[in-house]
CSV table of C-alpha atoms and ligand atoms in Angstrom, one decimal:
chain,number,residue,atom,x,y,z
A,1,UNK,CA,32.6,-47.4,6.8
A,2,UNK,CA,34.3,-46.4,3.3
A,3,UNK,CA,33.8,-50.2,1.8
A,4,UNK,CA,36.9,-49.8,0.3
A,5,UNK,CA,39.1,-53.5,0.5
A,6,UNK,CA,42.3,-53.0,3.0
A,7,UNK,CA,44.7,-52.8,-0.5
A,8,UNK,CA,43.0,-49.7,-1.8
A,9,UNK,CA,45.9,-47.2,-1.8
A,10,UNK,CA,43.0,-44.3,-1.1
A,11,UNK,CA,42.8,-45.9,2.4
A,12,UNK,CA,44.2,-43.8,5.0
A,13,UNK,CA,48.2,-44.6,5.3
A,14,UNK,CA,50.7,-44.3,8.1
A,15,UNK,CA,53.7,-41.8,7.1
A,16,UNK,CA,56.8,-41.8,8.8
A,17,UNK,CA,58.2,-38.1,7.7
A,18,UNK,CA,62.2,-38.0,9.1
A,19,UNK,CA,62.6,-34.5,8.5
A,20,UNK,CA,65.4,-32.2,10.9
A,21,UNK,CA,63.8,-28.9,9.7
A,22,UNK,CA,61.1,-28.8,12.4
A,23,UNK,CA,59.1,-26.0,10.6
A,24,UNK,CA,59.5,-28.4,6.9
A,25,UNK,CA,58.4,-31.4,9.4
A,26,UNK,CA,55.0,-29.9,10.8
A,27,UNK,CA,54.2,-28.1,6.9
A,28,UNK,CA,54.5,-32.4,5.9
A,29,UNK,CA,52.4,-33.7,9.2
A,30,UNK,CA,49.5,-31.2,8.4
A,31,UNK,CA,49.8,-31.2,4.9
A,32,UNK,CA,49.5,-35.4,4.9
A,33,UNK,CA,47.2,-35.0,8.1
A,34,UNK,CA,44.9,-32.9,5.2
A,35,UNK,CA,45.1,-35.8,2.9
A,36,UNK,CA,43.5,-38.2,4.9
A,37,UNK,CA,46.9,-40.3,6.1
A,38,UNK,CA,48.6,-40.6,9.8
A,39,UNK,CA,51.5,-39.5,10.8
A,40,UNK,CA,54.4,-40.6,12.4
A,41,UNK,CA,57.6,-37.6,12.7
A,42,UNK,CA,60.7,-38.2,13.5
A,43,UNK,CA,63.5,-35.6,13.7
A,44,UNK,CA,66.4,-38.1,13.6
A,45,UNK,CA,67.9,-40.7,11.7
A,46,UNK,CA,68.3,-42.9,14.6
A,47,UNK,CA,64.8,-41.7,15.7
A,48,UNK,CA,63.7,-42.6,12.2
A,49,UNK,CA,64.9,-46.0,12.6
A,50,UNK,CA,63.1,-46.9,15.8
A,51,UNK,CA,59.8,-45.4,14.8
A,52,UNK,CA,60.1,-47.0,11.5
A,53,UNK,CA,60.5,-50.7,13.0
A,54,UNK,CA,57.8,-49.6,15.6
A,55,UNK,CA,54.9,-48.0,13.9
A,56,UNK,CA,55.9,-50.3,10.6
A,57,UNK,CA,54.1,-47.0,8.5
A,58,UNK,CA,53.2,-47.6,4.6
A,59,UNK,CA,55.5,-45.0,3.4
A,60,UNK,CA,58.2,-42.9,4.3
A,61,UNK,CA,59.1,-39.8,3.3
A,62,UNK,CA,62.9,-39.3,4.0
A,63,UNK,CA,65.0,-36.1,3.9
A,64,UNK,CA,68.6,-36.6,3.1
A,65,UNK,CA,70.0,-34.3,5.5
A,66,UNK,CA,69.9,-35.6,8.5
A,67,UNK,CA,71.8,-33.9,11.8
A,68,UNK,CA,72.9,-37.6,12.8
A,69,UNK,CA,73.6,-40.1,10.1
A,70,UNK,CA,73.4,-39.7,6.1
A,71,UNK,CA,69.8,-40.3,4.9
A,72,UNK,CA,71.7,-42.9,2.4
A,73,UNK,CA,72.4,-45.4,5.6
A,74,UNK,CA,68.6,-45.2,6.4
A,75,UNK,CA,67.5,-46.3,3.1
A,76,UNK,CA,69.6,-49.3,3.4
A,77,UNK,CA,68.9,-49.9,7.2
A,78,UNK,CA,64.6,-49.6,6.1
A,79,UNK,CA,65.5,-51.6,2.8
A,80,UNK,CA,67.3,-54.3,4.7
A,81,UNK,CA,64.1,-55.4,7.0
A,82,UNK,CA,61.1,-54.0,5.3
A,83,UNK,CA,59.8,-53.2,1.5
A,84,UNK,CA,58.1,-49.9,2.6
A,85,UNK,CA,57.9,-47.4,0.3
A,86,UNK,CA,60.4,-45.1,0.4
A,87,UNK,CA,60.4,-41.0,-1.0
A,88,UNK,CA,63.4,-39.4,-0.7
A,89,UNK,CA,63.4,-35.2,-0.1
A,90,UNK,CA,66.1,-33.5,-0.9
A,91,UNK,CA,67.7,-29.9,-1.5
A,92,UNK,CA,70.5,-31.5,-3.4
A,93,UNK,CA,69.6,-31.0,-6.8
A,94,UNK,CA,72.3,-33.4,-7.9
A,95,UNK,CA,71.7,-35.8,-10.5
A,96,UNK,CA,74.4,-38.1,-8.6
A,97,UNK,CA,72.6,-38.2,-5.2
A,98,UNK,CA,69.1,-38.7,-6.8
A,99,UNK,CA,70.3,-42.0,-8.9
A,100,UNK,CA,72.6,-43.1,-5.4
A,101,UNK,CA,69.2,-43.2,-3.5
A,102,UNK,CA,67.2,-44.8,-6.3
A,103,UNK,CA,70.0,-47.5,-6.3
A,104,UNK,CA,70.0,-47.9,-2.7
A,105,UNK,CA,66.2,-48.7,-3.1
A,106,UNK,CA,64.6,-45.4,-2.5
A,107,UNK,CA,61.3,-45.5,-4.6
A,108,UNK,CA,60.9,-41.9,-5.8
A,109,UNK,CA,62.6,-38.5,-4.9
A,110,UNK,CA,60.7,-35.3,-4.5
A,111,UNK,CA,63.8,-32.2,-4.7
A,112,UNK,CA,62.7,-28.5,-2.0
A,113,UNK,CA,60.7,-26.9,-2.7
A,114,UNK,CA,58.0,-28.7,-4.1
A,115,UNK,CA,54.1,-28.5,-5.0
A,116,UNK,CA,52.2,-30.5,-2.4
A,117,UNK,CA,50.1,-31.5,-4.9
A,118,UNK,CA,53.0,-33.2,-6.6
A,119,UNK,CA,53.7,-34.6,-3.4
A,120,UNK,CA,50.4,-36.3,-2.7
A,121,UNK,CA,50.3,-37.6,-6.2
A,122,UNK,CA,54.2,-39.5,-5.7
A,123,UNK,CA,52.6,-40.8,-2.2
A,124,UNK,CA,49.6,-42.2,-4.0
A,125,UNK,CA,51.7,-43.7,-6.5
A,126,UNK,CA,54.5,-45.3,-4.0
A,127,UNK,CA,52.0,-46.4,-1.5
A,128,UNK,CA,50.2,-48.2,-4.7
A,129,UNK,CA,53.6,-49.7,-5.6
A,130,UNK,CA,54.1,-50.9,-2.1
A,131,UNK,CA,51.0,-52.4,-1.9
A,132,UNK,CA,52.5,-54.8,-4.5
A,133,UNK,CA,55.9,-55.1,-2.7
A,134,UNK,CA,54.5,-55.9,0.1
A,135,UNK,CA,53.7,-59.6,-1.0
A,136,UNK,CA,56.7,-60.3,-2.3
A,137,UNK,CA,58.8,-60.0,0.5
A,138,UNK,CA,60.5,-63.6,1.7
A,139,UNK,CA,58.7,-66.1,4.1
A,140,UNK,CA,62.0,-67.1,6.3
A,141,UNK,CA,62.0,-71.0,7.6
A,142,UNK,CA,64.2,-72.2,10.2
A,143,UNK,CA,63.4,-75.9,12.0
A,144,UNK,CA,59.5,-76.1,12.8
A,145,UNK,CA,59.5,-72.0,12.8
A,146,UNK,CA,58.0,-69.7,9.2
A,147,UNK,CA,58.6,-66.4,9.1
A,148,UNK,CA,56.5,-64.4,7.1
A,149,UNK,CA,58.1,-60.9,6.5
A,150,UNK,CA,55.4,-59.2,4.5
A,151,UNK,CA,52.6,-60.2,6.5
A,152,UNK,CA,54.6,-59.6,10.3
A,153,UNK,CA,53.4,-63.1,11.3
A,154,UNK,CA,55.1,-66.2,12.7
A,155,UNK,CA,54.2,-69.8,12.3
A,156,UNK,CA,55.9,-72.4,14.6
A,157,UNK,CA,54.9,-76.3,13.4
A,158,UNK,CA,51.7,-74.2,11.5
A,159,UNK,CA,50.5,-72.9,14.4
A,160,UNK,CA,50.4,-69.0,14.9
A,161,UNK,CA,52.6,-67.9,17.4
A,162,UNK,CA,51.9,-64.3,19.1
A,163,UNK,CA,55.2,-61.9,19.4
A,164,UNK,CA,55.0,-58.9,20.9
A,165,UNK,CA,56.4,-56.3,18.7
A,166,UNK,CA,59.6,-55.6,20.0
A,167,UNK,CA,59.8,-59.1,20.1
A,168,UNK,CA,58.8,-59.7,16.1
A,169,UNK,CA,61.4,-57.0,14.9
A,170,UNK,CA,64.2,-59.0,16.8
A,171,UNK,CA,63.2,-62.1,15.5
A,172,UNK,CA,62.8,-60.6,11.9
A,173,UNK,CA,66.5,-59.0,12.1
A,174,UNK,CA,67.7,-62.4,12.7
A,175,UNK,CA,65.7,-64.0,9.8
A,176,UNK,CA,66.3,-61.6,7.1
A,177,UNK,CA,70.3,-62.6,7.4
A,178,UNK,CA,69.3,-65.7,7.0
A,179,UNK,CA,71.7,-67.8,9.2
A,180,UNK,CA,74.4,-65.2,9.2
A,181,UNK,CA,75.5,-63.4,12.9
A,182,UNK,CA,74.1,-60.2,13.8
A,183,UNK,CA,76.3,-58.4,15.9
A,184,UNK,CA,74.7,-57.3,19.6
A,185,UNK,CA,74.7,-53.6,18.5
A,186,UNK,CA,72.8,-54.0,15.2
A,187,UNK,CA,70.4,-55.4,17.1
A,188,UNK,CA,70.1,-53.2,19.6
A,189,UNK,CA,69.8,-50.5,16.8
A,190,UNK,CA,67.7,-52.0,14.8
A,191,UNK,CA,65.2,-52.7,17.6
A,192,UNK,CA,65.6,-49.9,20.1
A,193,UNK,CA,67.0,-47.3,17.9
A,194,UNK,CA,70.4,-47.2,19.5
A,195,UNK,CA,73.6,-49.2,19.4
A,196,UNK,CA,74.0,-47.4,23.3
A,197,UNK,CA,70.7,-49.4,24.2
A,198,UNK,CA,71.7,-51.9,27.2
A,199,UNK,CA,72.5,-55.6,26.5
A,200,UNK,CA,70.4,-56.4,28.9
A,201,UNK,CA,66.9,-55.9,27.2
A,202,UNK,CA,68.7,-57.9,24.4
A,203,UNK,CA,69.6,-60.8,26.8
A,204,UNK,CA,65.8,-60.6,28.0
A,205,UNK,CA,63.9,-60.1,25.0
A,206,UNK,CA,65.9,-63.1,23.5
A,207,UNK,CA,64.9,-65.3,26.6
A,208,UNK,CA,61.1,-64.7,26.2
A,209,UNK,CA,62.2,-65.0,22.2
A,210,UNK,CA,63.1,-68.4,23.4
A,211,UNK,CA,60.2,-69.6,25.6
A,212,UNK,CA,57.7,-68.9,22.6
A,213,UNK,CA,59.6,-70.6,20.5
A,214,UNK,CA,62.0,-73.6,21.5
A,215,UNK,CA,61.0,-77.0,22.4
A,216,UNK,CA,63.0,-76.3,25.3
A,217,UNK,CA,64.6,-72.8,25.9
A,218,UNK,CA,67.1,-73.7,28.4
A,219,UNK,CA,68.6,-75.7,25.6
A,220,UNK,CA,68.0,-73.1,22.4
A,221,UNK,CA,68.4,-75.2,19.1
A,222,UNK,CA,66.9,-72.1,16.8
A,223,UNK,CA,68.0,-68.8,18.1
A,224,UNK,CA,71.7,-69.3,18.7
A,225,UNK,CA,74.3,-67.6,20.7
A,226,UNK,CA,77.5,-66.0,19.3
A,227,UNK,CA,79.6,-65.5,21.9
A,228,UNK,CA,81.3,-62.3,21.8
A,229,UNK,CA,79.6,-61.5,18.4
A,230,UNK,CA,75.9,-61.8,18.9
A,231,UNK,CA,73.3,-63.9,17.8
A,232,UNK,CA,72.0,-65.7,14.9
A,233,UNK,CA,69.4,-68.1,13.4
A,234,UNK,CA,70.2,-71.4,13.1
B,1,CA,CA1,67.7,-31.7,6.7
């Protein structure tokens, strides 16, 4: 027992480190591993993505470089569903890239090489940030359903209604478009981590998606179908 409260940034943190260089990866993991955090690696963009909608970490340290997809595209793609802290690493010591990732709503850059204790003292001060962030992210409402992005919960008619994981981020994609389409393979991205994912889980996880939360599924009056398209939230 430390007695610290759950908002003290000192508390141990889950890191999601998307890093290619495998060498530069493990340094992070034991370095943050030193401090006291978890760690979550991912080698990928796309790898980056699922584990970022699956552990939901406290921070994340992103390179720029990544062997799949521009680092850029992940800060938007974390930014659009979540208000984790975000650090960006990167080699390019351009002043254009740095104030691109900032606007994109990257929290802080760190440029290689850098001090690690530079690097601890940025995490303490995103994670600190985030903590704020965190409760100001929107509460979605649809019908008798309230979605409450910062705290991962959903209320249908007041009553807590329990999601499996997999099951929250698919209903949270939906909600944070508020109304508007998402195509089948941003969903399955989002979710699974890859647009090549099968339909099918989609089709299935949006059925149980349905029994949990319709008055009656076989008739779906809050999770709608756009043929062709995808789905949305009514
Ligand atoms: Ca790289």
């Amino acid at each position: 027992m430390t007695g610290l409260s759950r908002q003290e940034p000192s508390d141990p943190a889950t890191i999601l480190v998307v890093e290619d260089d495998a060498g530069l990866r493990r340094t992070l993991a034991a370095t943050l591993k030193a401090a006291g955090h978890k760690v979550v690696e991912a080698a990928s963009g796309a790898e980056g993505l699922r584990w970022q909608a699956h552990h939901a970490p406290d921070l994340v340290l992103l390179d720029l470089g990544l062997p799949d997809r521009d680092g850029m595209d992940l800060i938007t793609g974390i930014r659009a569903r979540a208000a984790t802290p975000i650090i960006v690493l990167t080699a390019r010591d351009s002043e254009p890239a740095k104030v691109q990732a900032l606007d994109l709503g990257a929290d802080d850059y760190v440029t290689k090489p850098f001090s690690v204790p530079e690097l601890l003292a940025r995490i303490r001060a995103a994670l600190r940030h985030g903590v704020q962030a965190r409760g100001s992210l929107p509460v979605v409402t649809s019908g008798p359903l309230r979605i409450d992005l910062g705290a991962r919960r959903v209320l249908r008619d007041g009553e807590i209604v329990r999601l499996s994981p997999k099951e929250y981020d698919l209903l949270a994609e939906l909600a944070v478009r508020q109304g508007a389409p998402v195509r089948h393979g941003e969903l399955l991205q989002a979710v699974w981590g890859s647009e090549r994912a099968d339909l099918h889980y989609l089709r299935v996880y949006i059925g149980q998606l349905r029994v949990k939360l319709e008055a009656d599924p076989a008739t779906p009056v809050l999770i709608l179908a756009e043929p062709g398209v995808g789905y949305r939230l009514a």
